[in-house]
Coordinates of C-alpha atoms in Angstrom, one line a residue:
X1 CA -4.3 20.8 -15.6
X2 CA -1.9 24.2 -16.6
X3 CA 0.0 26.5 -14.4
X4 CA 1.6 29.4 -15.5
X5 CA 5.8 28.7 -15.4
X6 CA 7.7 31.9 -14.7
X7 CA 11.3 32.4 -14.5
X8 CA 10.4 35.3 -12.1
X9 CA 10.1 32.6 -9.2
X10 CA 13.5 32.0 -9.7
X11 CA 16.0 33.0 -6.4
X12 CA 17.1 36.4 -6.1
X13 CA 20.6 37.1 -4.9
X14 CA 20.3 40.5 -4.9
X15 CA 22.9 40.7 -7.0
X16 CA 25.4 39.5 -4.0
X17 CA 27.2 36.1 -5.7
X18 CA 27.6 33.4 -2.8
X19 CA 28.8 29.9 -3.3
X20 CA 25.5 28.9 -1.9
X21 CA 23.3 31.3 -4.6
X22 CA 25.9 30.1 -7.0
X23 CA 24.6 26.0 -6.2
X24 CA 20.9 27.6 -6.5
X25 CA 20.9 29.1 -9.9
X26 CA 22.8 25.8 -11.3
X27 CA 19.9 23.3 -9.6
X28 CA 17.3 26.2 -11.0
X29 CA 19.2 26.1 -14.6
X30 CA 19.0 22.0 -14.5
X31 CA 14.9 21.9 -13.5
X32 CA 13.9 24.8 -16.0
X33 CA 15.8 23.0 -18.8
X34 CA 13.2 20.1 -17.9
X35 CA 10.4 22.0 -17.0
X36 CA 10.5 24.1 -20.2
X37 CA 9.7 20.9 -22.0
X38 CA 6.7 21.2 -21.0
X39 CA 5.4 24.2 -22.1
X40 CA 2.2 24.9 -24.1
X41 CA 3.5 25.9 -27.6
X42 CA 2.5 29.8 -28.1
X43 CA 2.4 30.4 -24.4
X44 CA 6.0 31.0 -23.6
X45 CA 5.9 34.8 -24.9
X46 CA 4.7 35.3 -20.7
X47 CA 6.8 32.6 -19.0
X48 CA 4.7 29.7 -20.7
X49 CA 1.3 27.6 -19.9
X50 CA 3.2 24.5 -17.9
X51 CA 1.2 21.2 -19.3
X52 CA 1.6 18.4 -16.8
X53 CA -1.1 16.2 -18.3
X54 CA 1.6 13.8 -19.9
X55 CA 3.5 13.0 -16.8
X56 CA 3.9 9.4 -16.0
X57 CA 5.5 7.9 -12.7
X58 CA 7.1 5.1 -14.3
X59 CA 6.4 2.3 -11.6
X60 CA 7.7 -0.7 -13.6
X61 CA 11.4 0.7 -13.7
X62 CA 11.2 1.6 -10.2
X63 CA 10.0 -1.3 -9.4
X64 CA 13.0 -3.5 -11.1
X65 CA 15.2 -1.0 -10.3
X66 CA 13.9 -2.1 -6.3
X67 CA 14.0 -5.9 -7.1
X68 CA 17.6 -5.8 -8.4
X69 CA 18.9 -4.5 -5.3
X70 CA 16.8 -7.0 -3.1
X71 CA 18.8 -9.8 -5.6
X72 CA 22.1 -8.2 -4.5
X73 CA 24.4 -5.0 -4.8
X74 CA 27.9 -4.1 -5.3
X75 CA 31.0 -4.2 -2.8
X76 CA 30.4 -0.4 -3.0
X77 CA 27.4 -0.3 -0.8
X78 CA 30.2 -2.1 2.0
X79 CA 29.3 1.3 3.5
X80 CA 25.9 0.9 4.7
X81 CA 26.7 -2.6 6.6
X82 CA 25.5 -1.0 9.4
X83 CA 22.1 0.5 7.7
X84 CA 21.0 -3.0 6.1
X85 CA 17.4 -2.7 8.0
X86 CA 17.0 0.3 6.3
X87 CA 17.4 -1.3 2.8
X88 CA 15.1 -4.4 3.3
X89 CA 12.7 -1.4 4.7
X90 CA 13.2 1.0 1.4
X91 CA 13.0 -1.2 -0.6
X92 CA 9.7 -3.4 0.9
X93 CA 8.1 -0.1 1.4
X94 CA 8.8 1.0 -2.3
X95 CA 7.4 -1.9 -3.7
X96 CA 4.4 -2.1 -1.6
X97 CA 3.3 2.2 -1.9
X98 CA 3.7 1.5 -5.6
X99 CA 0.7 -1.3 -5.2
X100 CA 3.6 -4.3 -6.1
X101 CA 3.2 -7.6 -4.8
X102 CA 5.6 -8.6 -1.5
X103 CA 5.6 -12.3 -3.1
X104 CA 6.1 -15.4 -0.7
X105 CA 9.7 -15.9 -1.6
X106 CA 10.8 -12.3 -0.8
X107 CA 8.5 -12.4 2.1
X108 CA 10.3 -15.2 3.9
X109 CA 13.9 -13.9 2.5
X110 CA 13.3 -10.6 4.4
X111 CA 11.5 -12.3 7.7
X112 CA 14.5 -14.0 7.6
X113 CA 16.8 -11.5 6.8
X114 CA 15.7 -9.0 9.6
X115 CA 15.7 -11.6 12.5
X116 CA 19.0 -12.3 12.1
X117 CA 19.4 -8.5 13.1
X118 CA 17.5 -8.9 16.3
X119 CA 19.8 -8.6 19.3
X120 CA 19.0 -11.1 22.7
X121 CA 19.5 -8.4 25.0
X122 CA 16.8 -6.5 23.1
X123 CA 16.0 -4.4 19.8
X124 CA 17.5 -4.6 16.4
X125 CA 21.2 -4.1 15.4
X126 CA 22.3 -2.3 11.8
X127 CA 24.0 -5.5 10.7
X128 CA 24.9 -8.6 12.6
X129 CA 27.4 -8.8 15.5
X130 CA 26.7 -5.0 15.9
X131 CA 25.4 -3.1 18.8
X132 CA 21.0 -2.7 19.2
X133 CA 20.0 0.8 17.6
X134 CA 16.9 2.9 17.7
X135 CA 17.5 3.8 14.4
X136 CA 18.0 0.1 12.9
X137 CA 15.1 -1.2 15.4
X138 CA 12.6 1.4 13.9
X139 CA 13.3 0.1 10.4
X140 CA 13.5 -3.7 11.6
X141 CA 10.3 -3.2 13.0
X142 CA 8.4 -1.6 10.1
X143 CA 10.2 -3.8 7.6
X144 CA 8.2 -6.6 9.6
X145 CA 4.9 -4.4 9.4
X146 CA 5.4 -4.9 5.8
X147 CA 5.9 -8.3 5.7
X148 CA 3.3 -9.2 8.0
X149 CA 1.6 -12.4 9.7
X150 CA 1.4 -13.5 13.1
X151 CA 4.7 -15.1 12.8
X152 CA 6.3 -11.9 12.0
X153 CA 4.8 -10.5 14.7
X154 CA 5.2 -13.3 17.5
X155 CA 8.9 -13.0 16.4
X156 CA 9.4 -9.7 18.2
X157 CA 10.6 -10.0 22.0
X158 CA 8.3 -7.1 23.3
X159 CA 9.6 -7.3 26.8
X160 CA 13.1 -7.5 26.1
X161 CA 12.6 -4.9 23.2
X162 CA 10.6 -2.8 26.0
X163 CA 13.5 -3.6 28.8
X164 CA 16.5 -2.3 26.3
X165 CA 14.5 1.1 25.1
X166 CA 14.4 1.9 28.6
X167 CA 18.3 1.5 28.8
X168 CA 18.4 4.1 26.0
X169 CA 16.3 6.4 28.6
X170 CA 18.0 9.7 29.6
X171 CA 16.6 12.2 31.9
X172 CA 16.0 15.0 30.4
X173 CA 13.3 12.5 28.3
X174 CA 15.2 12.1 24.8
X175 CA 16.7 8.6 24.0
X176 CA 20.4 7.6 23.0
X177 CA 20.5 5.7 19.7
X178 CA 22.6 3.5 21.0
X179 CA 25.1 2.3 24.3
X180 CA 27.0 5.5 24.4
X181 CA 25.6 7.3 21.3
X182 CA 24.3 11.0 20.1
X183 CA 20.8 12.2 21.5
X184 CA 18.3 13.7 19.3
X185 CA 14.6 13.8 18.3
X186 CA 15.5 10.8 15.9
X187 CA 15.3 8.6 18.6
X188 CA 12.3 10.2 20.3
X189 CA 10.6 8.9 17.0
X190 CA 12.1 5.8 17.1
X191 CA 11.3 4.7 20.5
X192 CA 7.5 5.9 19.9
X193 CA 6.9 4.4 16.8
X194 CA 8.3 1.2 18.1
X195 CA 6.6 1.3 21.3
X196 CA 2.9 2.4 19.6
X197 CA 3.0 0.0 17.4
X198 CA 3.7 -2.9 20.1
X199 CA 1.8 -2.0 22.8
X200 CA 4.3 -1.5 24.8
X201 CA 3.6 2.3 25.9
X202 CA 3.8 3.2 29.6
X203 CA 4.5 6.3 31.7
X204 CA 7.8 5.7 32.6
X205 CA 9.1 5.2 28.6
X206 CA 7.4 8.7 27.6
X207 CA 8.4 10.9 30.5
X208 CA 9.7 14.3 29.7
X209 CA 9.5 12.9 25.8
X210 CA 7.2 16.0 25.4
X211 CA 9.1 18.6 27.2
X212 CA 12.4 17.1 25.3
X213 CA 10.8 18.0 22.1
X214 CA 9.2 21.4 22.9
X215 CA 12.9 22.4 23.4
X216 CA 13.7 21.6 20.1
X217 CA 11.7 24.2 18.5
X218 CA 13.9 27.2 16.8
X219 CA 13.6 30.8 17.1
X220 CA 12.5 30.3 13.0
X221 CA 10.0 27.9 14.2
X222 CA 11.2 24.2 12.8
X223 CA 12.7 21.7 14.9
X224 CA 16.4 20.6 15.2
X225 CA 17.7 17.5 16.8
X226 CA 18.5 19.1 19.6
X227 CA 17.9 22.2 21.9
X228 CA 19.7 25.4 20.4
X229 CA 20.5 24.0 17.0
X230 CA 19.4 24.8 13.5
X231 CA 15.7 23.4 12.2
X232 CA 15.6 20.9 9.8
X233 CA 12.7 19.3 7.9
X234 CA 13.8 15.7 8.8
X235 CA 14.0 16.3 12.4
X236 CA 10.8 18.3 12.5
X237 CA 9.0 15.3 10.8
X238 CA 10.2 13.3 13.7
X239 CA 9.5 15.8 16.5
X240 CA 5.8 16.5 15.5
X241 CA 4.8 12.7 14.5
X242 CA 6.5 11.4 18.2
X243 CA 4.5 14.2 19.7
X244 CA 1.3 13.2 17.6
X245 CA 1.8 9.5 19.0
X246 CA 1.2 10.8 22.8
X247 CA -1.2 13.7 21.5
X248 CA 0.9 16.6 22.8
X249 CA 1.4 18.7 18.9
X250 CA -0.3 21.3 21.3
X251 CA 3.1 22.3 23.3
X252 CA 4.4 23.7 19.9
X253 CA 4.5 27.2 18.3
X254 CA 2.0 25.6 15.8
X255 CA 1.8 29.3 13.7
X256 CA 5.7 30.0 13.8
X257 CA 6.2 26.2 12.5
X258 CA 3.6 26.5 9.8
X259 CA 5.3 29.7 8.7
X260 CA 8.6 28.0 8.0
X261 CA 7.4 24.5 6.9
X262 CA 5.9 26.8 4.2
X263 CA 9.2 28.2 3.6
X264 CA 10.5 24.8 2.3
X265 CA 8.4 24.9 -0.7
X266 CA 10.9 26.0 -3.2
X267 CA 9.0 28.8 -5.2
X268 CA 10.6 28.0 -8.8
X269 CA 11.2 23.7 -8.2
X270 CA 7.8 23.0 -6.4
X271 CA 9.9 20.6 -4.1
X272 CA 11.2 21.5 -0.7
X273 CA 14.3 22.3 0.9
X274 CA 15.4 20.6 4.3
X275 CA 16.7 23.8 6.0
X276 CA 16.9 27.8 5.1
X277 CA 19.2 28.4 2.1
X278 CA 19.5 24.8 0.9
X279 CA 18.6 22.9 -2.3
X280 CA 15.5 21.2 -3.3
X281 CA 15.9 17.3 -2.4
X282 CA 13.4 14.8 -3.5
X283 CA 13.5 12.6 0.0
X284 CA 11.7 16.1 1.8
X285 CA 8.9 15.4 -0.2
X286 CA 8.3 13.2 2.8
X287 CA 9.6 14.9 5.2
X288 CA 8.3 18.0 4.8
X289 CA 5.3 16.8 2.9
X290 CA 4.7 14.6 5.6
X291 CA 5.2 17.3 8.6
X292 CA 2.2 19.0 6.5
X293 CA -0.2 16.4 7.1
X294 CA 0.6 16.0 10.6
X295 CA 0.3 20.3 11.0
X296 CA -3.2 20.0 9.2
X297 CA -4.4 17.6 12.4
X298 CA -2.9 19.8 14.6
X299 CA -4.3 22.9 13.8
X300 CA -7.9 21.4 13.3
X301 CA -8.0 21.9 9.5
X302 CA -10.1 20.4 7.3
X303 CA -9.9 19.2 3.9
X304 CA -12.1 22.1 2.6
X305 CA -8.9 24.1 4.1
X306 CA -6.3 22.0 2.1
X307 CA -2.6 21.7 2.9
X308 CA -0.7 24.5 3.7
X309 CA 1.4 23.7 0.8
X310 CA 1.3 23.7 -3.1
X311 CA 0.3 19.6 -3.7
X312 CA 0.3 19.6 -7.4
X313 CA 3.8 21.5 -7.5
X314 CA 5.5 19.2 -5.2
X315 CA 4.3 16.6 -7.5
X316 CA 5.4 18.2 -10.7
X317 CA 8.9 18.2 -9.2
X318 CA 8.5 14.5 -8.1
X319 CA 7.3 13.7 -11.6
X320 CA 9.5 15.5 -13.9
X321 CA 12.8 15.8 -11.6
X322 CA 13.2 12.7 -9.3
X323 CA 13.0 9.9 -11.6
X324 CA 15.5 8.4 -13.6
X325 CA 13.6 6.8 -16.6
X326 CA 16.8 5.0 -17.6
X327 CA 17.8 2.7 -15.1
X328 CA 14.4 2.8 -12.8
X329 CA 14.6 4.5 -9.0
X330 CA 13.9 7.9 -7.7
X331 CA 16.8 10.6 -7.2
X332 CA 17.2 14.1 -5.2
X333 CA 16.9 16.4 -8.0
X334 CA 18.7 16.2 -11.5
X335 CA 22.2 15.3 -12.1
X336 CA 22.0 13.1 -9.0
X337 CA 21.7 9.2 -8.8
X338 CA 19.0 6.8 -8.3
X339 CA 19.0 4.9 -4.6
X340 CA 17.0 3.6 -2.6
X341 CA 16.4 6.0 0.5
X342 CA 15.3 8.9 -2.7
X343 CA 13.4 6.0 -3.9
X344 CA 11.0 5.4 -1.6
X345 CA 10.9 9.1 0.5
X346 CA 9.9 10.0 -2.8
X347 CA 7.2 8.2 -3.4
X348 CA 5.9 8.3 0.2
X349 CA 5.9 12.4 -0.7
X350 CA 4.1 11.6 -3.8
X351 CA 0.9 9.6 -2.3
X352 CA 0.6 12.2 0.7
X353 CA 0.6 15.2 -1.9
X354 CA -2.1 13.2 -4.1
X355 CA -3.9 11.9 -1.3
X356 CA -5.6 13.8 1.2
X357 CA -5.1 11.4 5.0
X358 CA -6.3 13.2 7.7
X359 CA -8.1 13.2 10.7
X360 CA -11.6 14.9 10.9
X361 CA -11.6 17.5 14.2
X362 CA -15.0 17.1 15.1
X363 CA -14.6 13.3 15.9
X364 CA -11.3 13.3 16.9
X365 CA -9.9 11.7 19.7
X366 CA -7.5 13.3 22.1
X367 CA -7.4 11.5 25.2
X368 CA -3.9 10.4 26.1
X369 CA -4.3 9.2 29.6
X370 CA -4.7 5.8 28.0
X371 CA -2.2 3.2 26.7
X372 CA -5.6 2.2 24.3
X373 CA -5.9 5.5 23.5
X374 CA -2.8 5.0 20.8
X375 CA -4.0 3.1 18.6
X376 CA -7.7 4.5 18.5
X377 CA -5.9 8.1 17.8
X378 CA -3.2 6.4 15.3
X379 CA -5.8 4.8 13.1
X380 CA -8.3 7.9 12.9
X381 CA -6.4 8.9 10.1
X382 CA -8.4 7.9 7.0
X383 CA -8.6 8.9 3.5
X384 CA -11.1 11.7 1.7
X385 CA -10.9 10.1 -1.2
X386 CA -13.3 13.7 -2.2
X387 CA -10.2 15.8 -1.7
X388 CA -7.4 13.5 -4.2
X389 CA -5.7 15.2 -6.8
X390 CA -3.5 13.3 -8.8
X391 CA -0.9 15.3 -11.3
X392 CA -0.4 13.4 -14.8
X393 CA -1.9 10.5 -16.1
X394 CA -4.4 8.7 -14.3
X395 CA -2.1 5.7 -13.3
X396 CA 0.0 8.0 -11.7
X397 CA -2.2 6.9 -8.5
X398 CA -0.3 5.2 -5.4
X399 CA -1.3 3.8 -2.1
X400 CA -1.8 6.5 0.6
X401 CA 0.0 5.8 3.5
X402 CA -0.1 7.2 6.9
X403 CA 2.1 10.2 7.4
X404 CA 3.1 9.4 11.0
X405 CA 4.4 6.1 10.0
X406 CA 5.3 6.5 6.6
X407 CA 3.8 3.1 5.6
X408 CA 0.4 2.2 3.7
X409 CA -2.5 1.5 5.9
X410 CA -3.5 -1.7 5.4
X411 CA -0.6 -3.3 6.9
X412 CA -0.2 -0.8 10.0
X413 CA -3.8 -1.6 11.0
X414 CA -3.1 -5.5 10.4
X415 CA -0.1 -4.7 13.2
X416 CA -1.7 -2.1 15.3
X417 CA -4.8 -5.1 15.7
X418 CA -2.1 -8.2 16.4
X419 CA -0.3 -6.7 19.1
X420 CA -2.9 -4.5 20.6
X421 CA -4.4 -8.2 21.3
X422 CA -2.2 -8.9 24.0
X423 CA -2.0 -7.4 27.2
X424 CA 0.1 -4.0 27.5
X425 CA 3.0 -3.9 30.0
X426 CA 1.0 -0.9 31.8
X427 CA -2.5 -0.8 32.1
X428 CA -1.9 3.1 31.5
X429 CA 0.2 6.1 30.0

């Protein structure tokens, strides 16, 4: 399919030079150099015919360019020592959106690798002989989603995971990341995610969790990490998925926060921004992209209505600008390099844009005032396979995943049906 490519929907500074306009028109100058490539020859007299038939996500790069970095990585990386859930996570979940086989070898290297991350007083740690983190326990957690099996699953200490979350507890219903650290919606998301997916849920984890988040929301209508600071599209991802865990989407200014989500879509990229005045990034495509799917459900729309944003542009930039074809791996925009965390927030952004997962509002459920409610909400979200629309070539396809969690949904229902199996520590929300 063609859309017409103007450089009319390029920024306008109104001819008042910034630094931050100055950054604009260079990333602007980098993606028309690409995007111009693609233009219909004899078209260009009006701003060109864009052709994006012959775009090709090149999954076997980025999927060595994954596999060489599960074999090992440099001394430079020394600086994520305390992120190395994340990587097993990025890089599982890369391989697995991308349809690629989690073979038994690299399954029992990263069982392995994760439990050694698990701290006895309860949750995961970012590395070992490090402190438990809600951040580096969510990614533990959904690395073992990935991996899969009851002996993944048994290998989880739910009460003592459930006993240290409640440590992290404040009052005002947010979560510290860790013993003594910085309080924001991240953890919110954290906690929920953790806590939905193990059927540990109860009243006391998820009190004020709703009125913590409502606070979050800005006078321009995203959500920041906190009360009274600026909204950002990674933040707002986590605020409205932790409130569609315990059904309260509701308590937001749904209409002010679909007016700036839409405001991320960068008119002349296709991609989105993270915050007002900022650069296109490639790892938004999830979470903004994803913050779209979740707003859909919230506002009872359907997929006759679509998503409130452009799907085949955010795929164009995905597509043309986020891959390195060199070396393998998925980057934020041009000039930068590959990695992991670009990697696979790209390619999450890429299924939910060519996948339509949604709920349908007519047979939604909404009750909360159950712990079994969870999972029955969770896995409404299916897939109108009607309402797909893939950009490029026909193997461009990926798994959808499920926009609240941010994994496929085979595996999340093979976890939500272990654990919801056992008996929950409350018999209620």
């Amino acid at each position: 399919m063609s859309y017409l490519f103007s450089y009319d929907y390029r920024y306008d500074d109104n001819a008042y030079d910034t630094e931050t306009s100055n950054k604009q028109v260079d990333v602007e100058d980098s993606i028309g150099q690409i995007y111009v490539k693609y233009i219909e020859p004899g078209t260009a007299q009006h701003g060109g015919i864009f052709d994006d038939t012959s775009l090709r996500l090149h999954r076997t790069k980025h999927e060595q360019f994954v596999r060489d970095a599960m074999h090992g990585l440099s001394s430079g990386f020394s600086v994520l020592d305390a992120s190395q859930p994340w990587l097993a996570f990025w890089s599982l979940n890369s391989l697995d959106i991308m349809g690629r086989k989690i073979n038994s070898a690299t399954r029992t290297r990263a069982l392995q690798t994760v439990l050694r991350f698990q701290d006895q007083r309860g949750g995961f740690c970012g590395g070992q002989h490090q402190l438990p983190h809600l951040a580096g326990t969510y990614a533990s957690v959904m690395a073992l989603v990935l991996v899969g099996g009851d002996d993944a699953f048994a290998s989880i200490n739910r009460e003592r995971m459930y006993e240290w979350l409640m440590t992290m507890k404040r009052e005002d219903g947010a979560f510290a990341v860790h013993e003594g650290g910085e309080v924001d919606v991240r953890g919110v998301y954290c906690v929920l995610v953790v806590a939905s997916l193990l059927n540990i849920m109860t009243a006391e984890l998820v009190s004020g969790v709703t009125e913590f988040v409502a606070r979050c929301q800005t006078c321009e209508g995203g959500l920041g990490p906190y009360p009274g600071v600026e909204a950002h599209g990674g933040y707002t991802l986590c605020a409205l998925a932790a409130l569609e865990i315990i059904g309260s989407t509701h308590v937001l200014d749904l209409k002010r926060l679909a007016r700036w989500m839409s405001a991320r879509q960068m008119a002349f990229e296709g991609g989105f921004s993270g915050r007002t005045n900022k650069l296109v990034d490639g790892c938004y495509s999830y979470w903004v992209g994803g913050a779209f799917s979740i707003l859909q459900r919230a506002l009872s729309r359907t997929p006759q209505d679509d998503l409130l944003y452009e799907r085949r542009a955010l795929q164009r930039y995905v597509l043309a600008c986020c891959q390195d074809t060199r070396i393998g791996g998925l980057r934020d925009k041009p000039g930068k390099s590959a990695d992991l965390y670009h990697t696979m927030y790209g390619l999450l952004g890429l299924s939910l844009a060519q996948h339509y997962v949604g709920v349908d509002p007519q047979t939604r459920i909404s009750d909360t005032t159950s712990v079994y409610s969870v999972p029955a909400r969770m896995m409404q979200w299916d897939v109108v396979t009607s309402a797909a629309d893939v950009v490029g070539v026909s193997s461009n396809v990926v798994k959808p995943v499920h926009p609240v969690y941010g994994v496929s949904l085979v595996p999340l229902a093979k976890c939500i049906k272990y654990f919801y199996a056992l008996p929950p520590l409350a018999l209620s929300l």
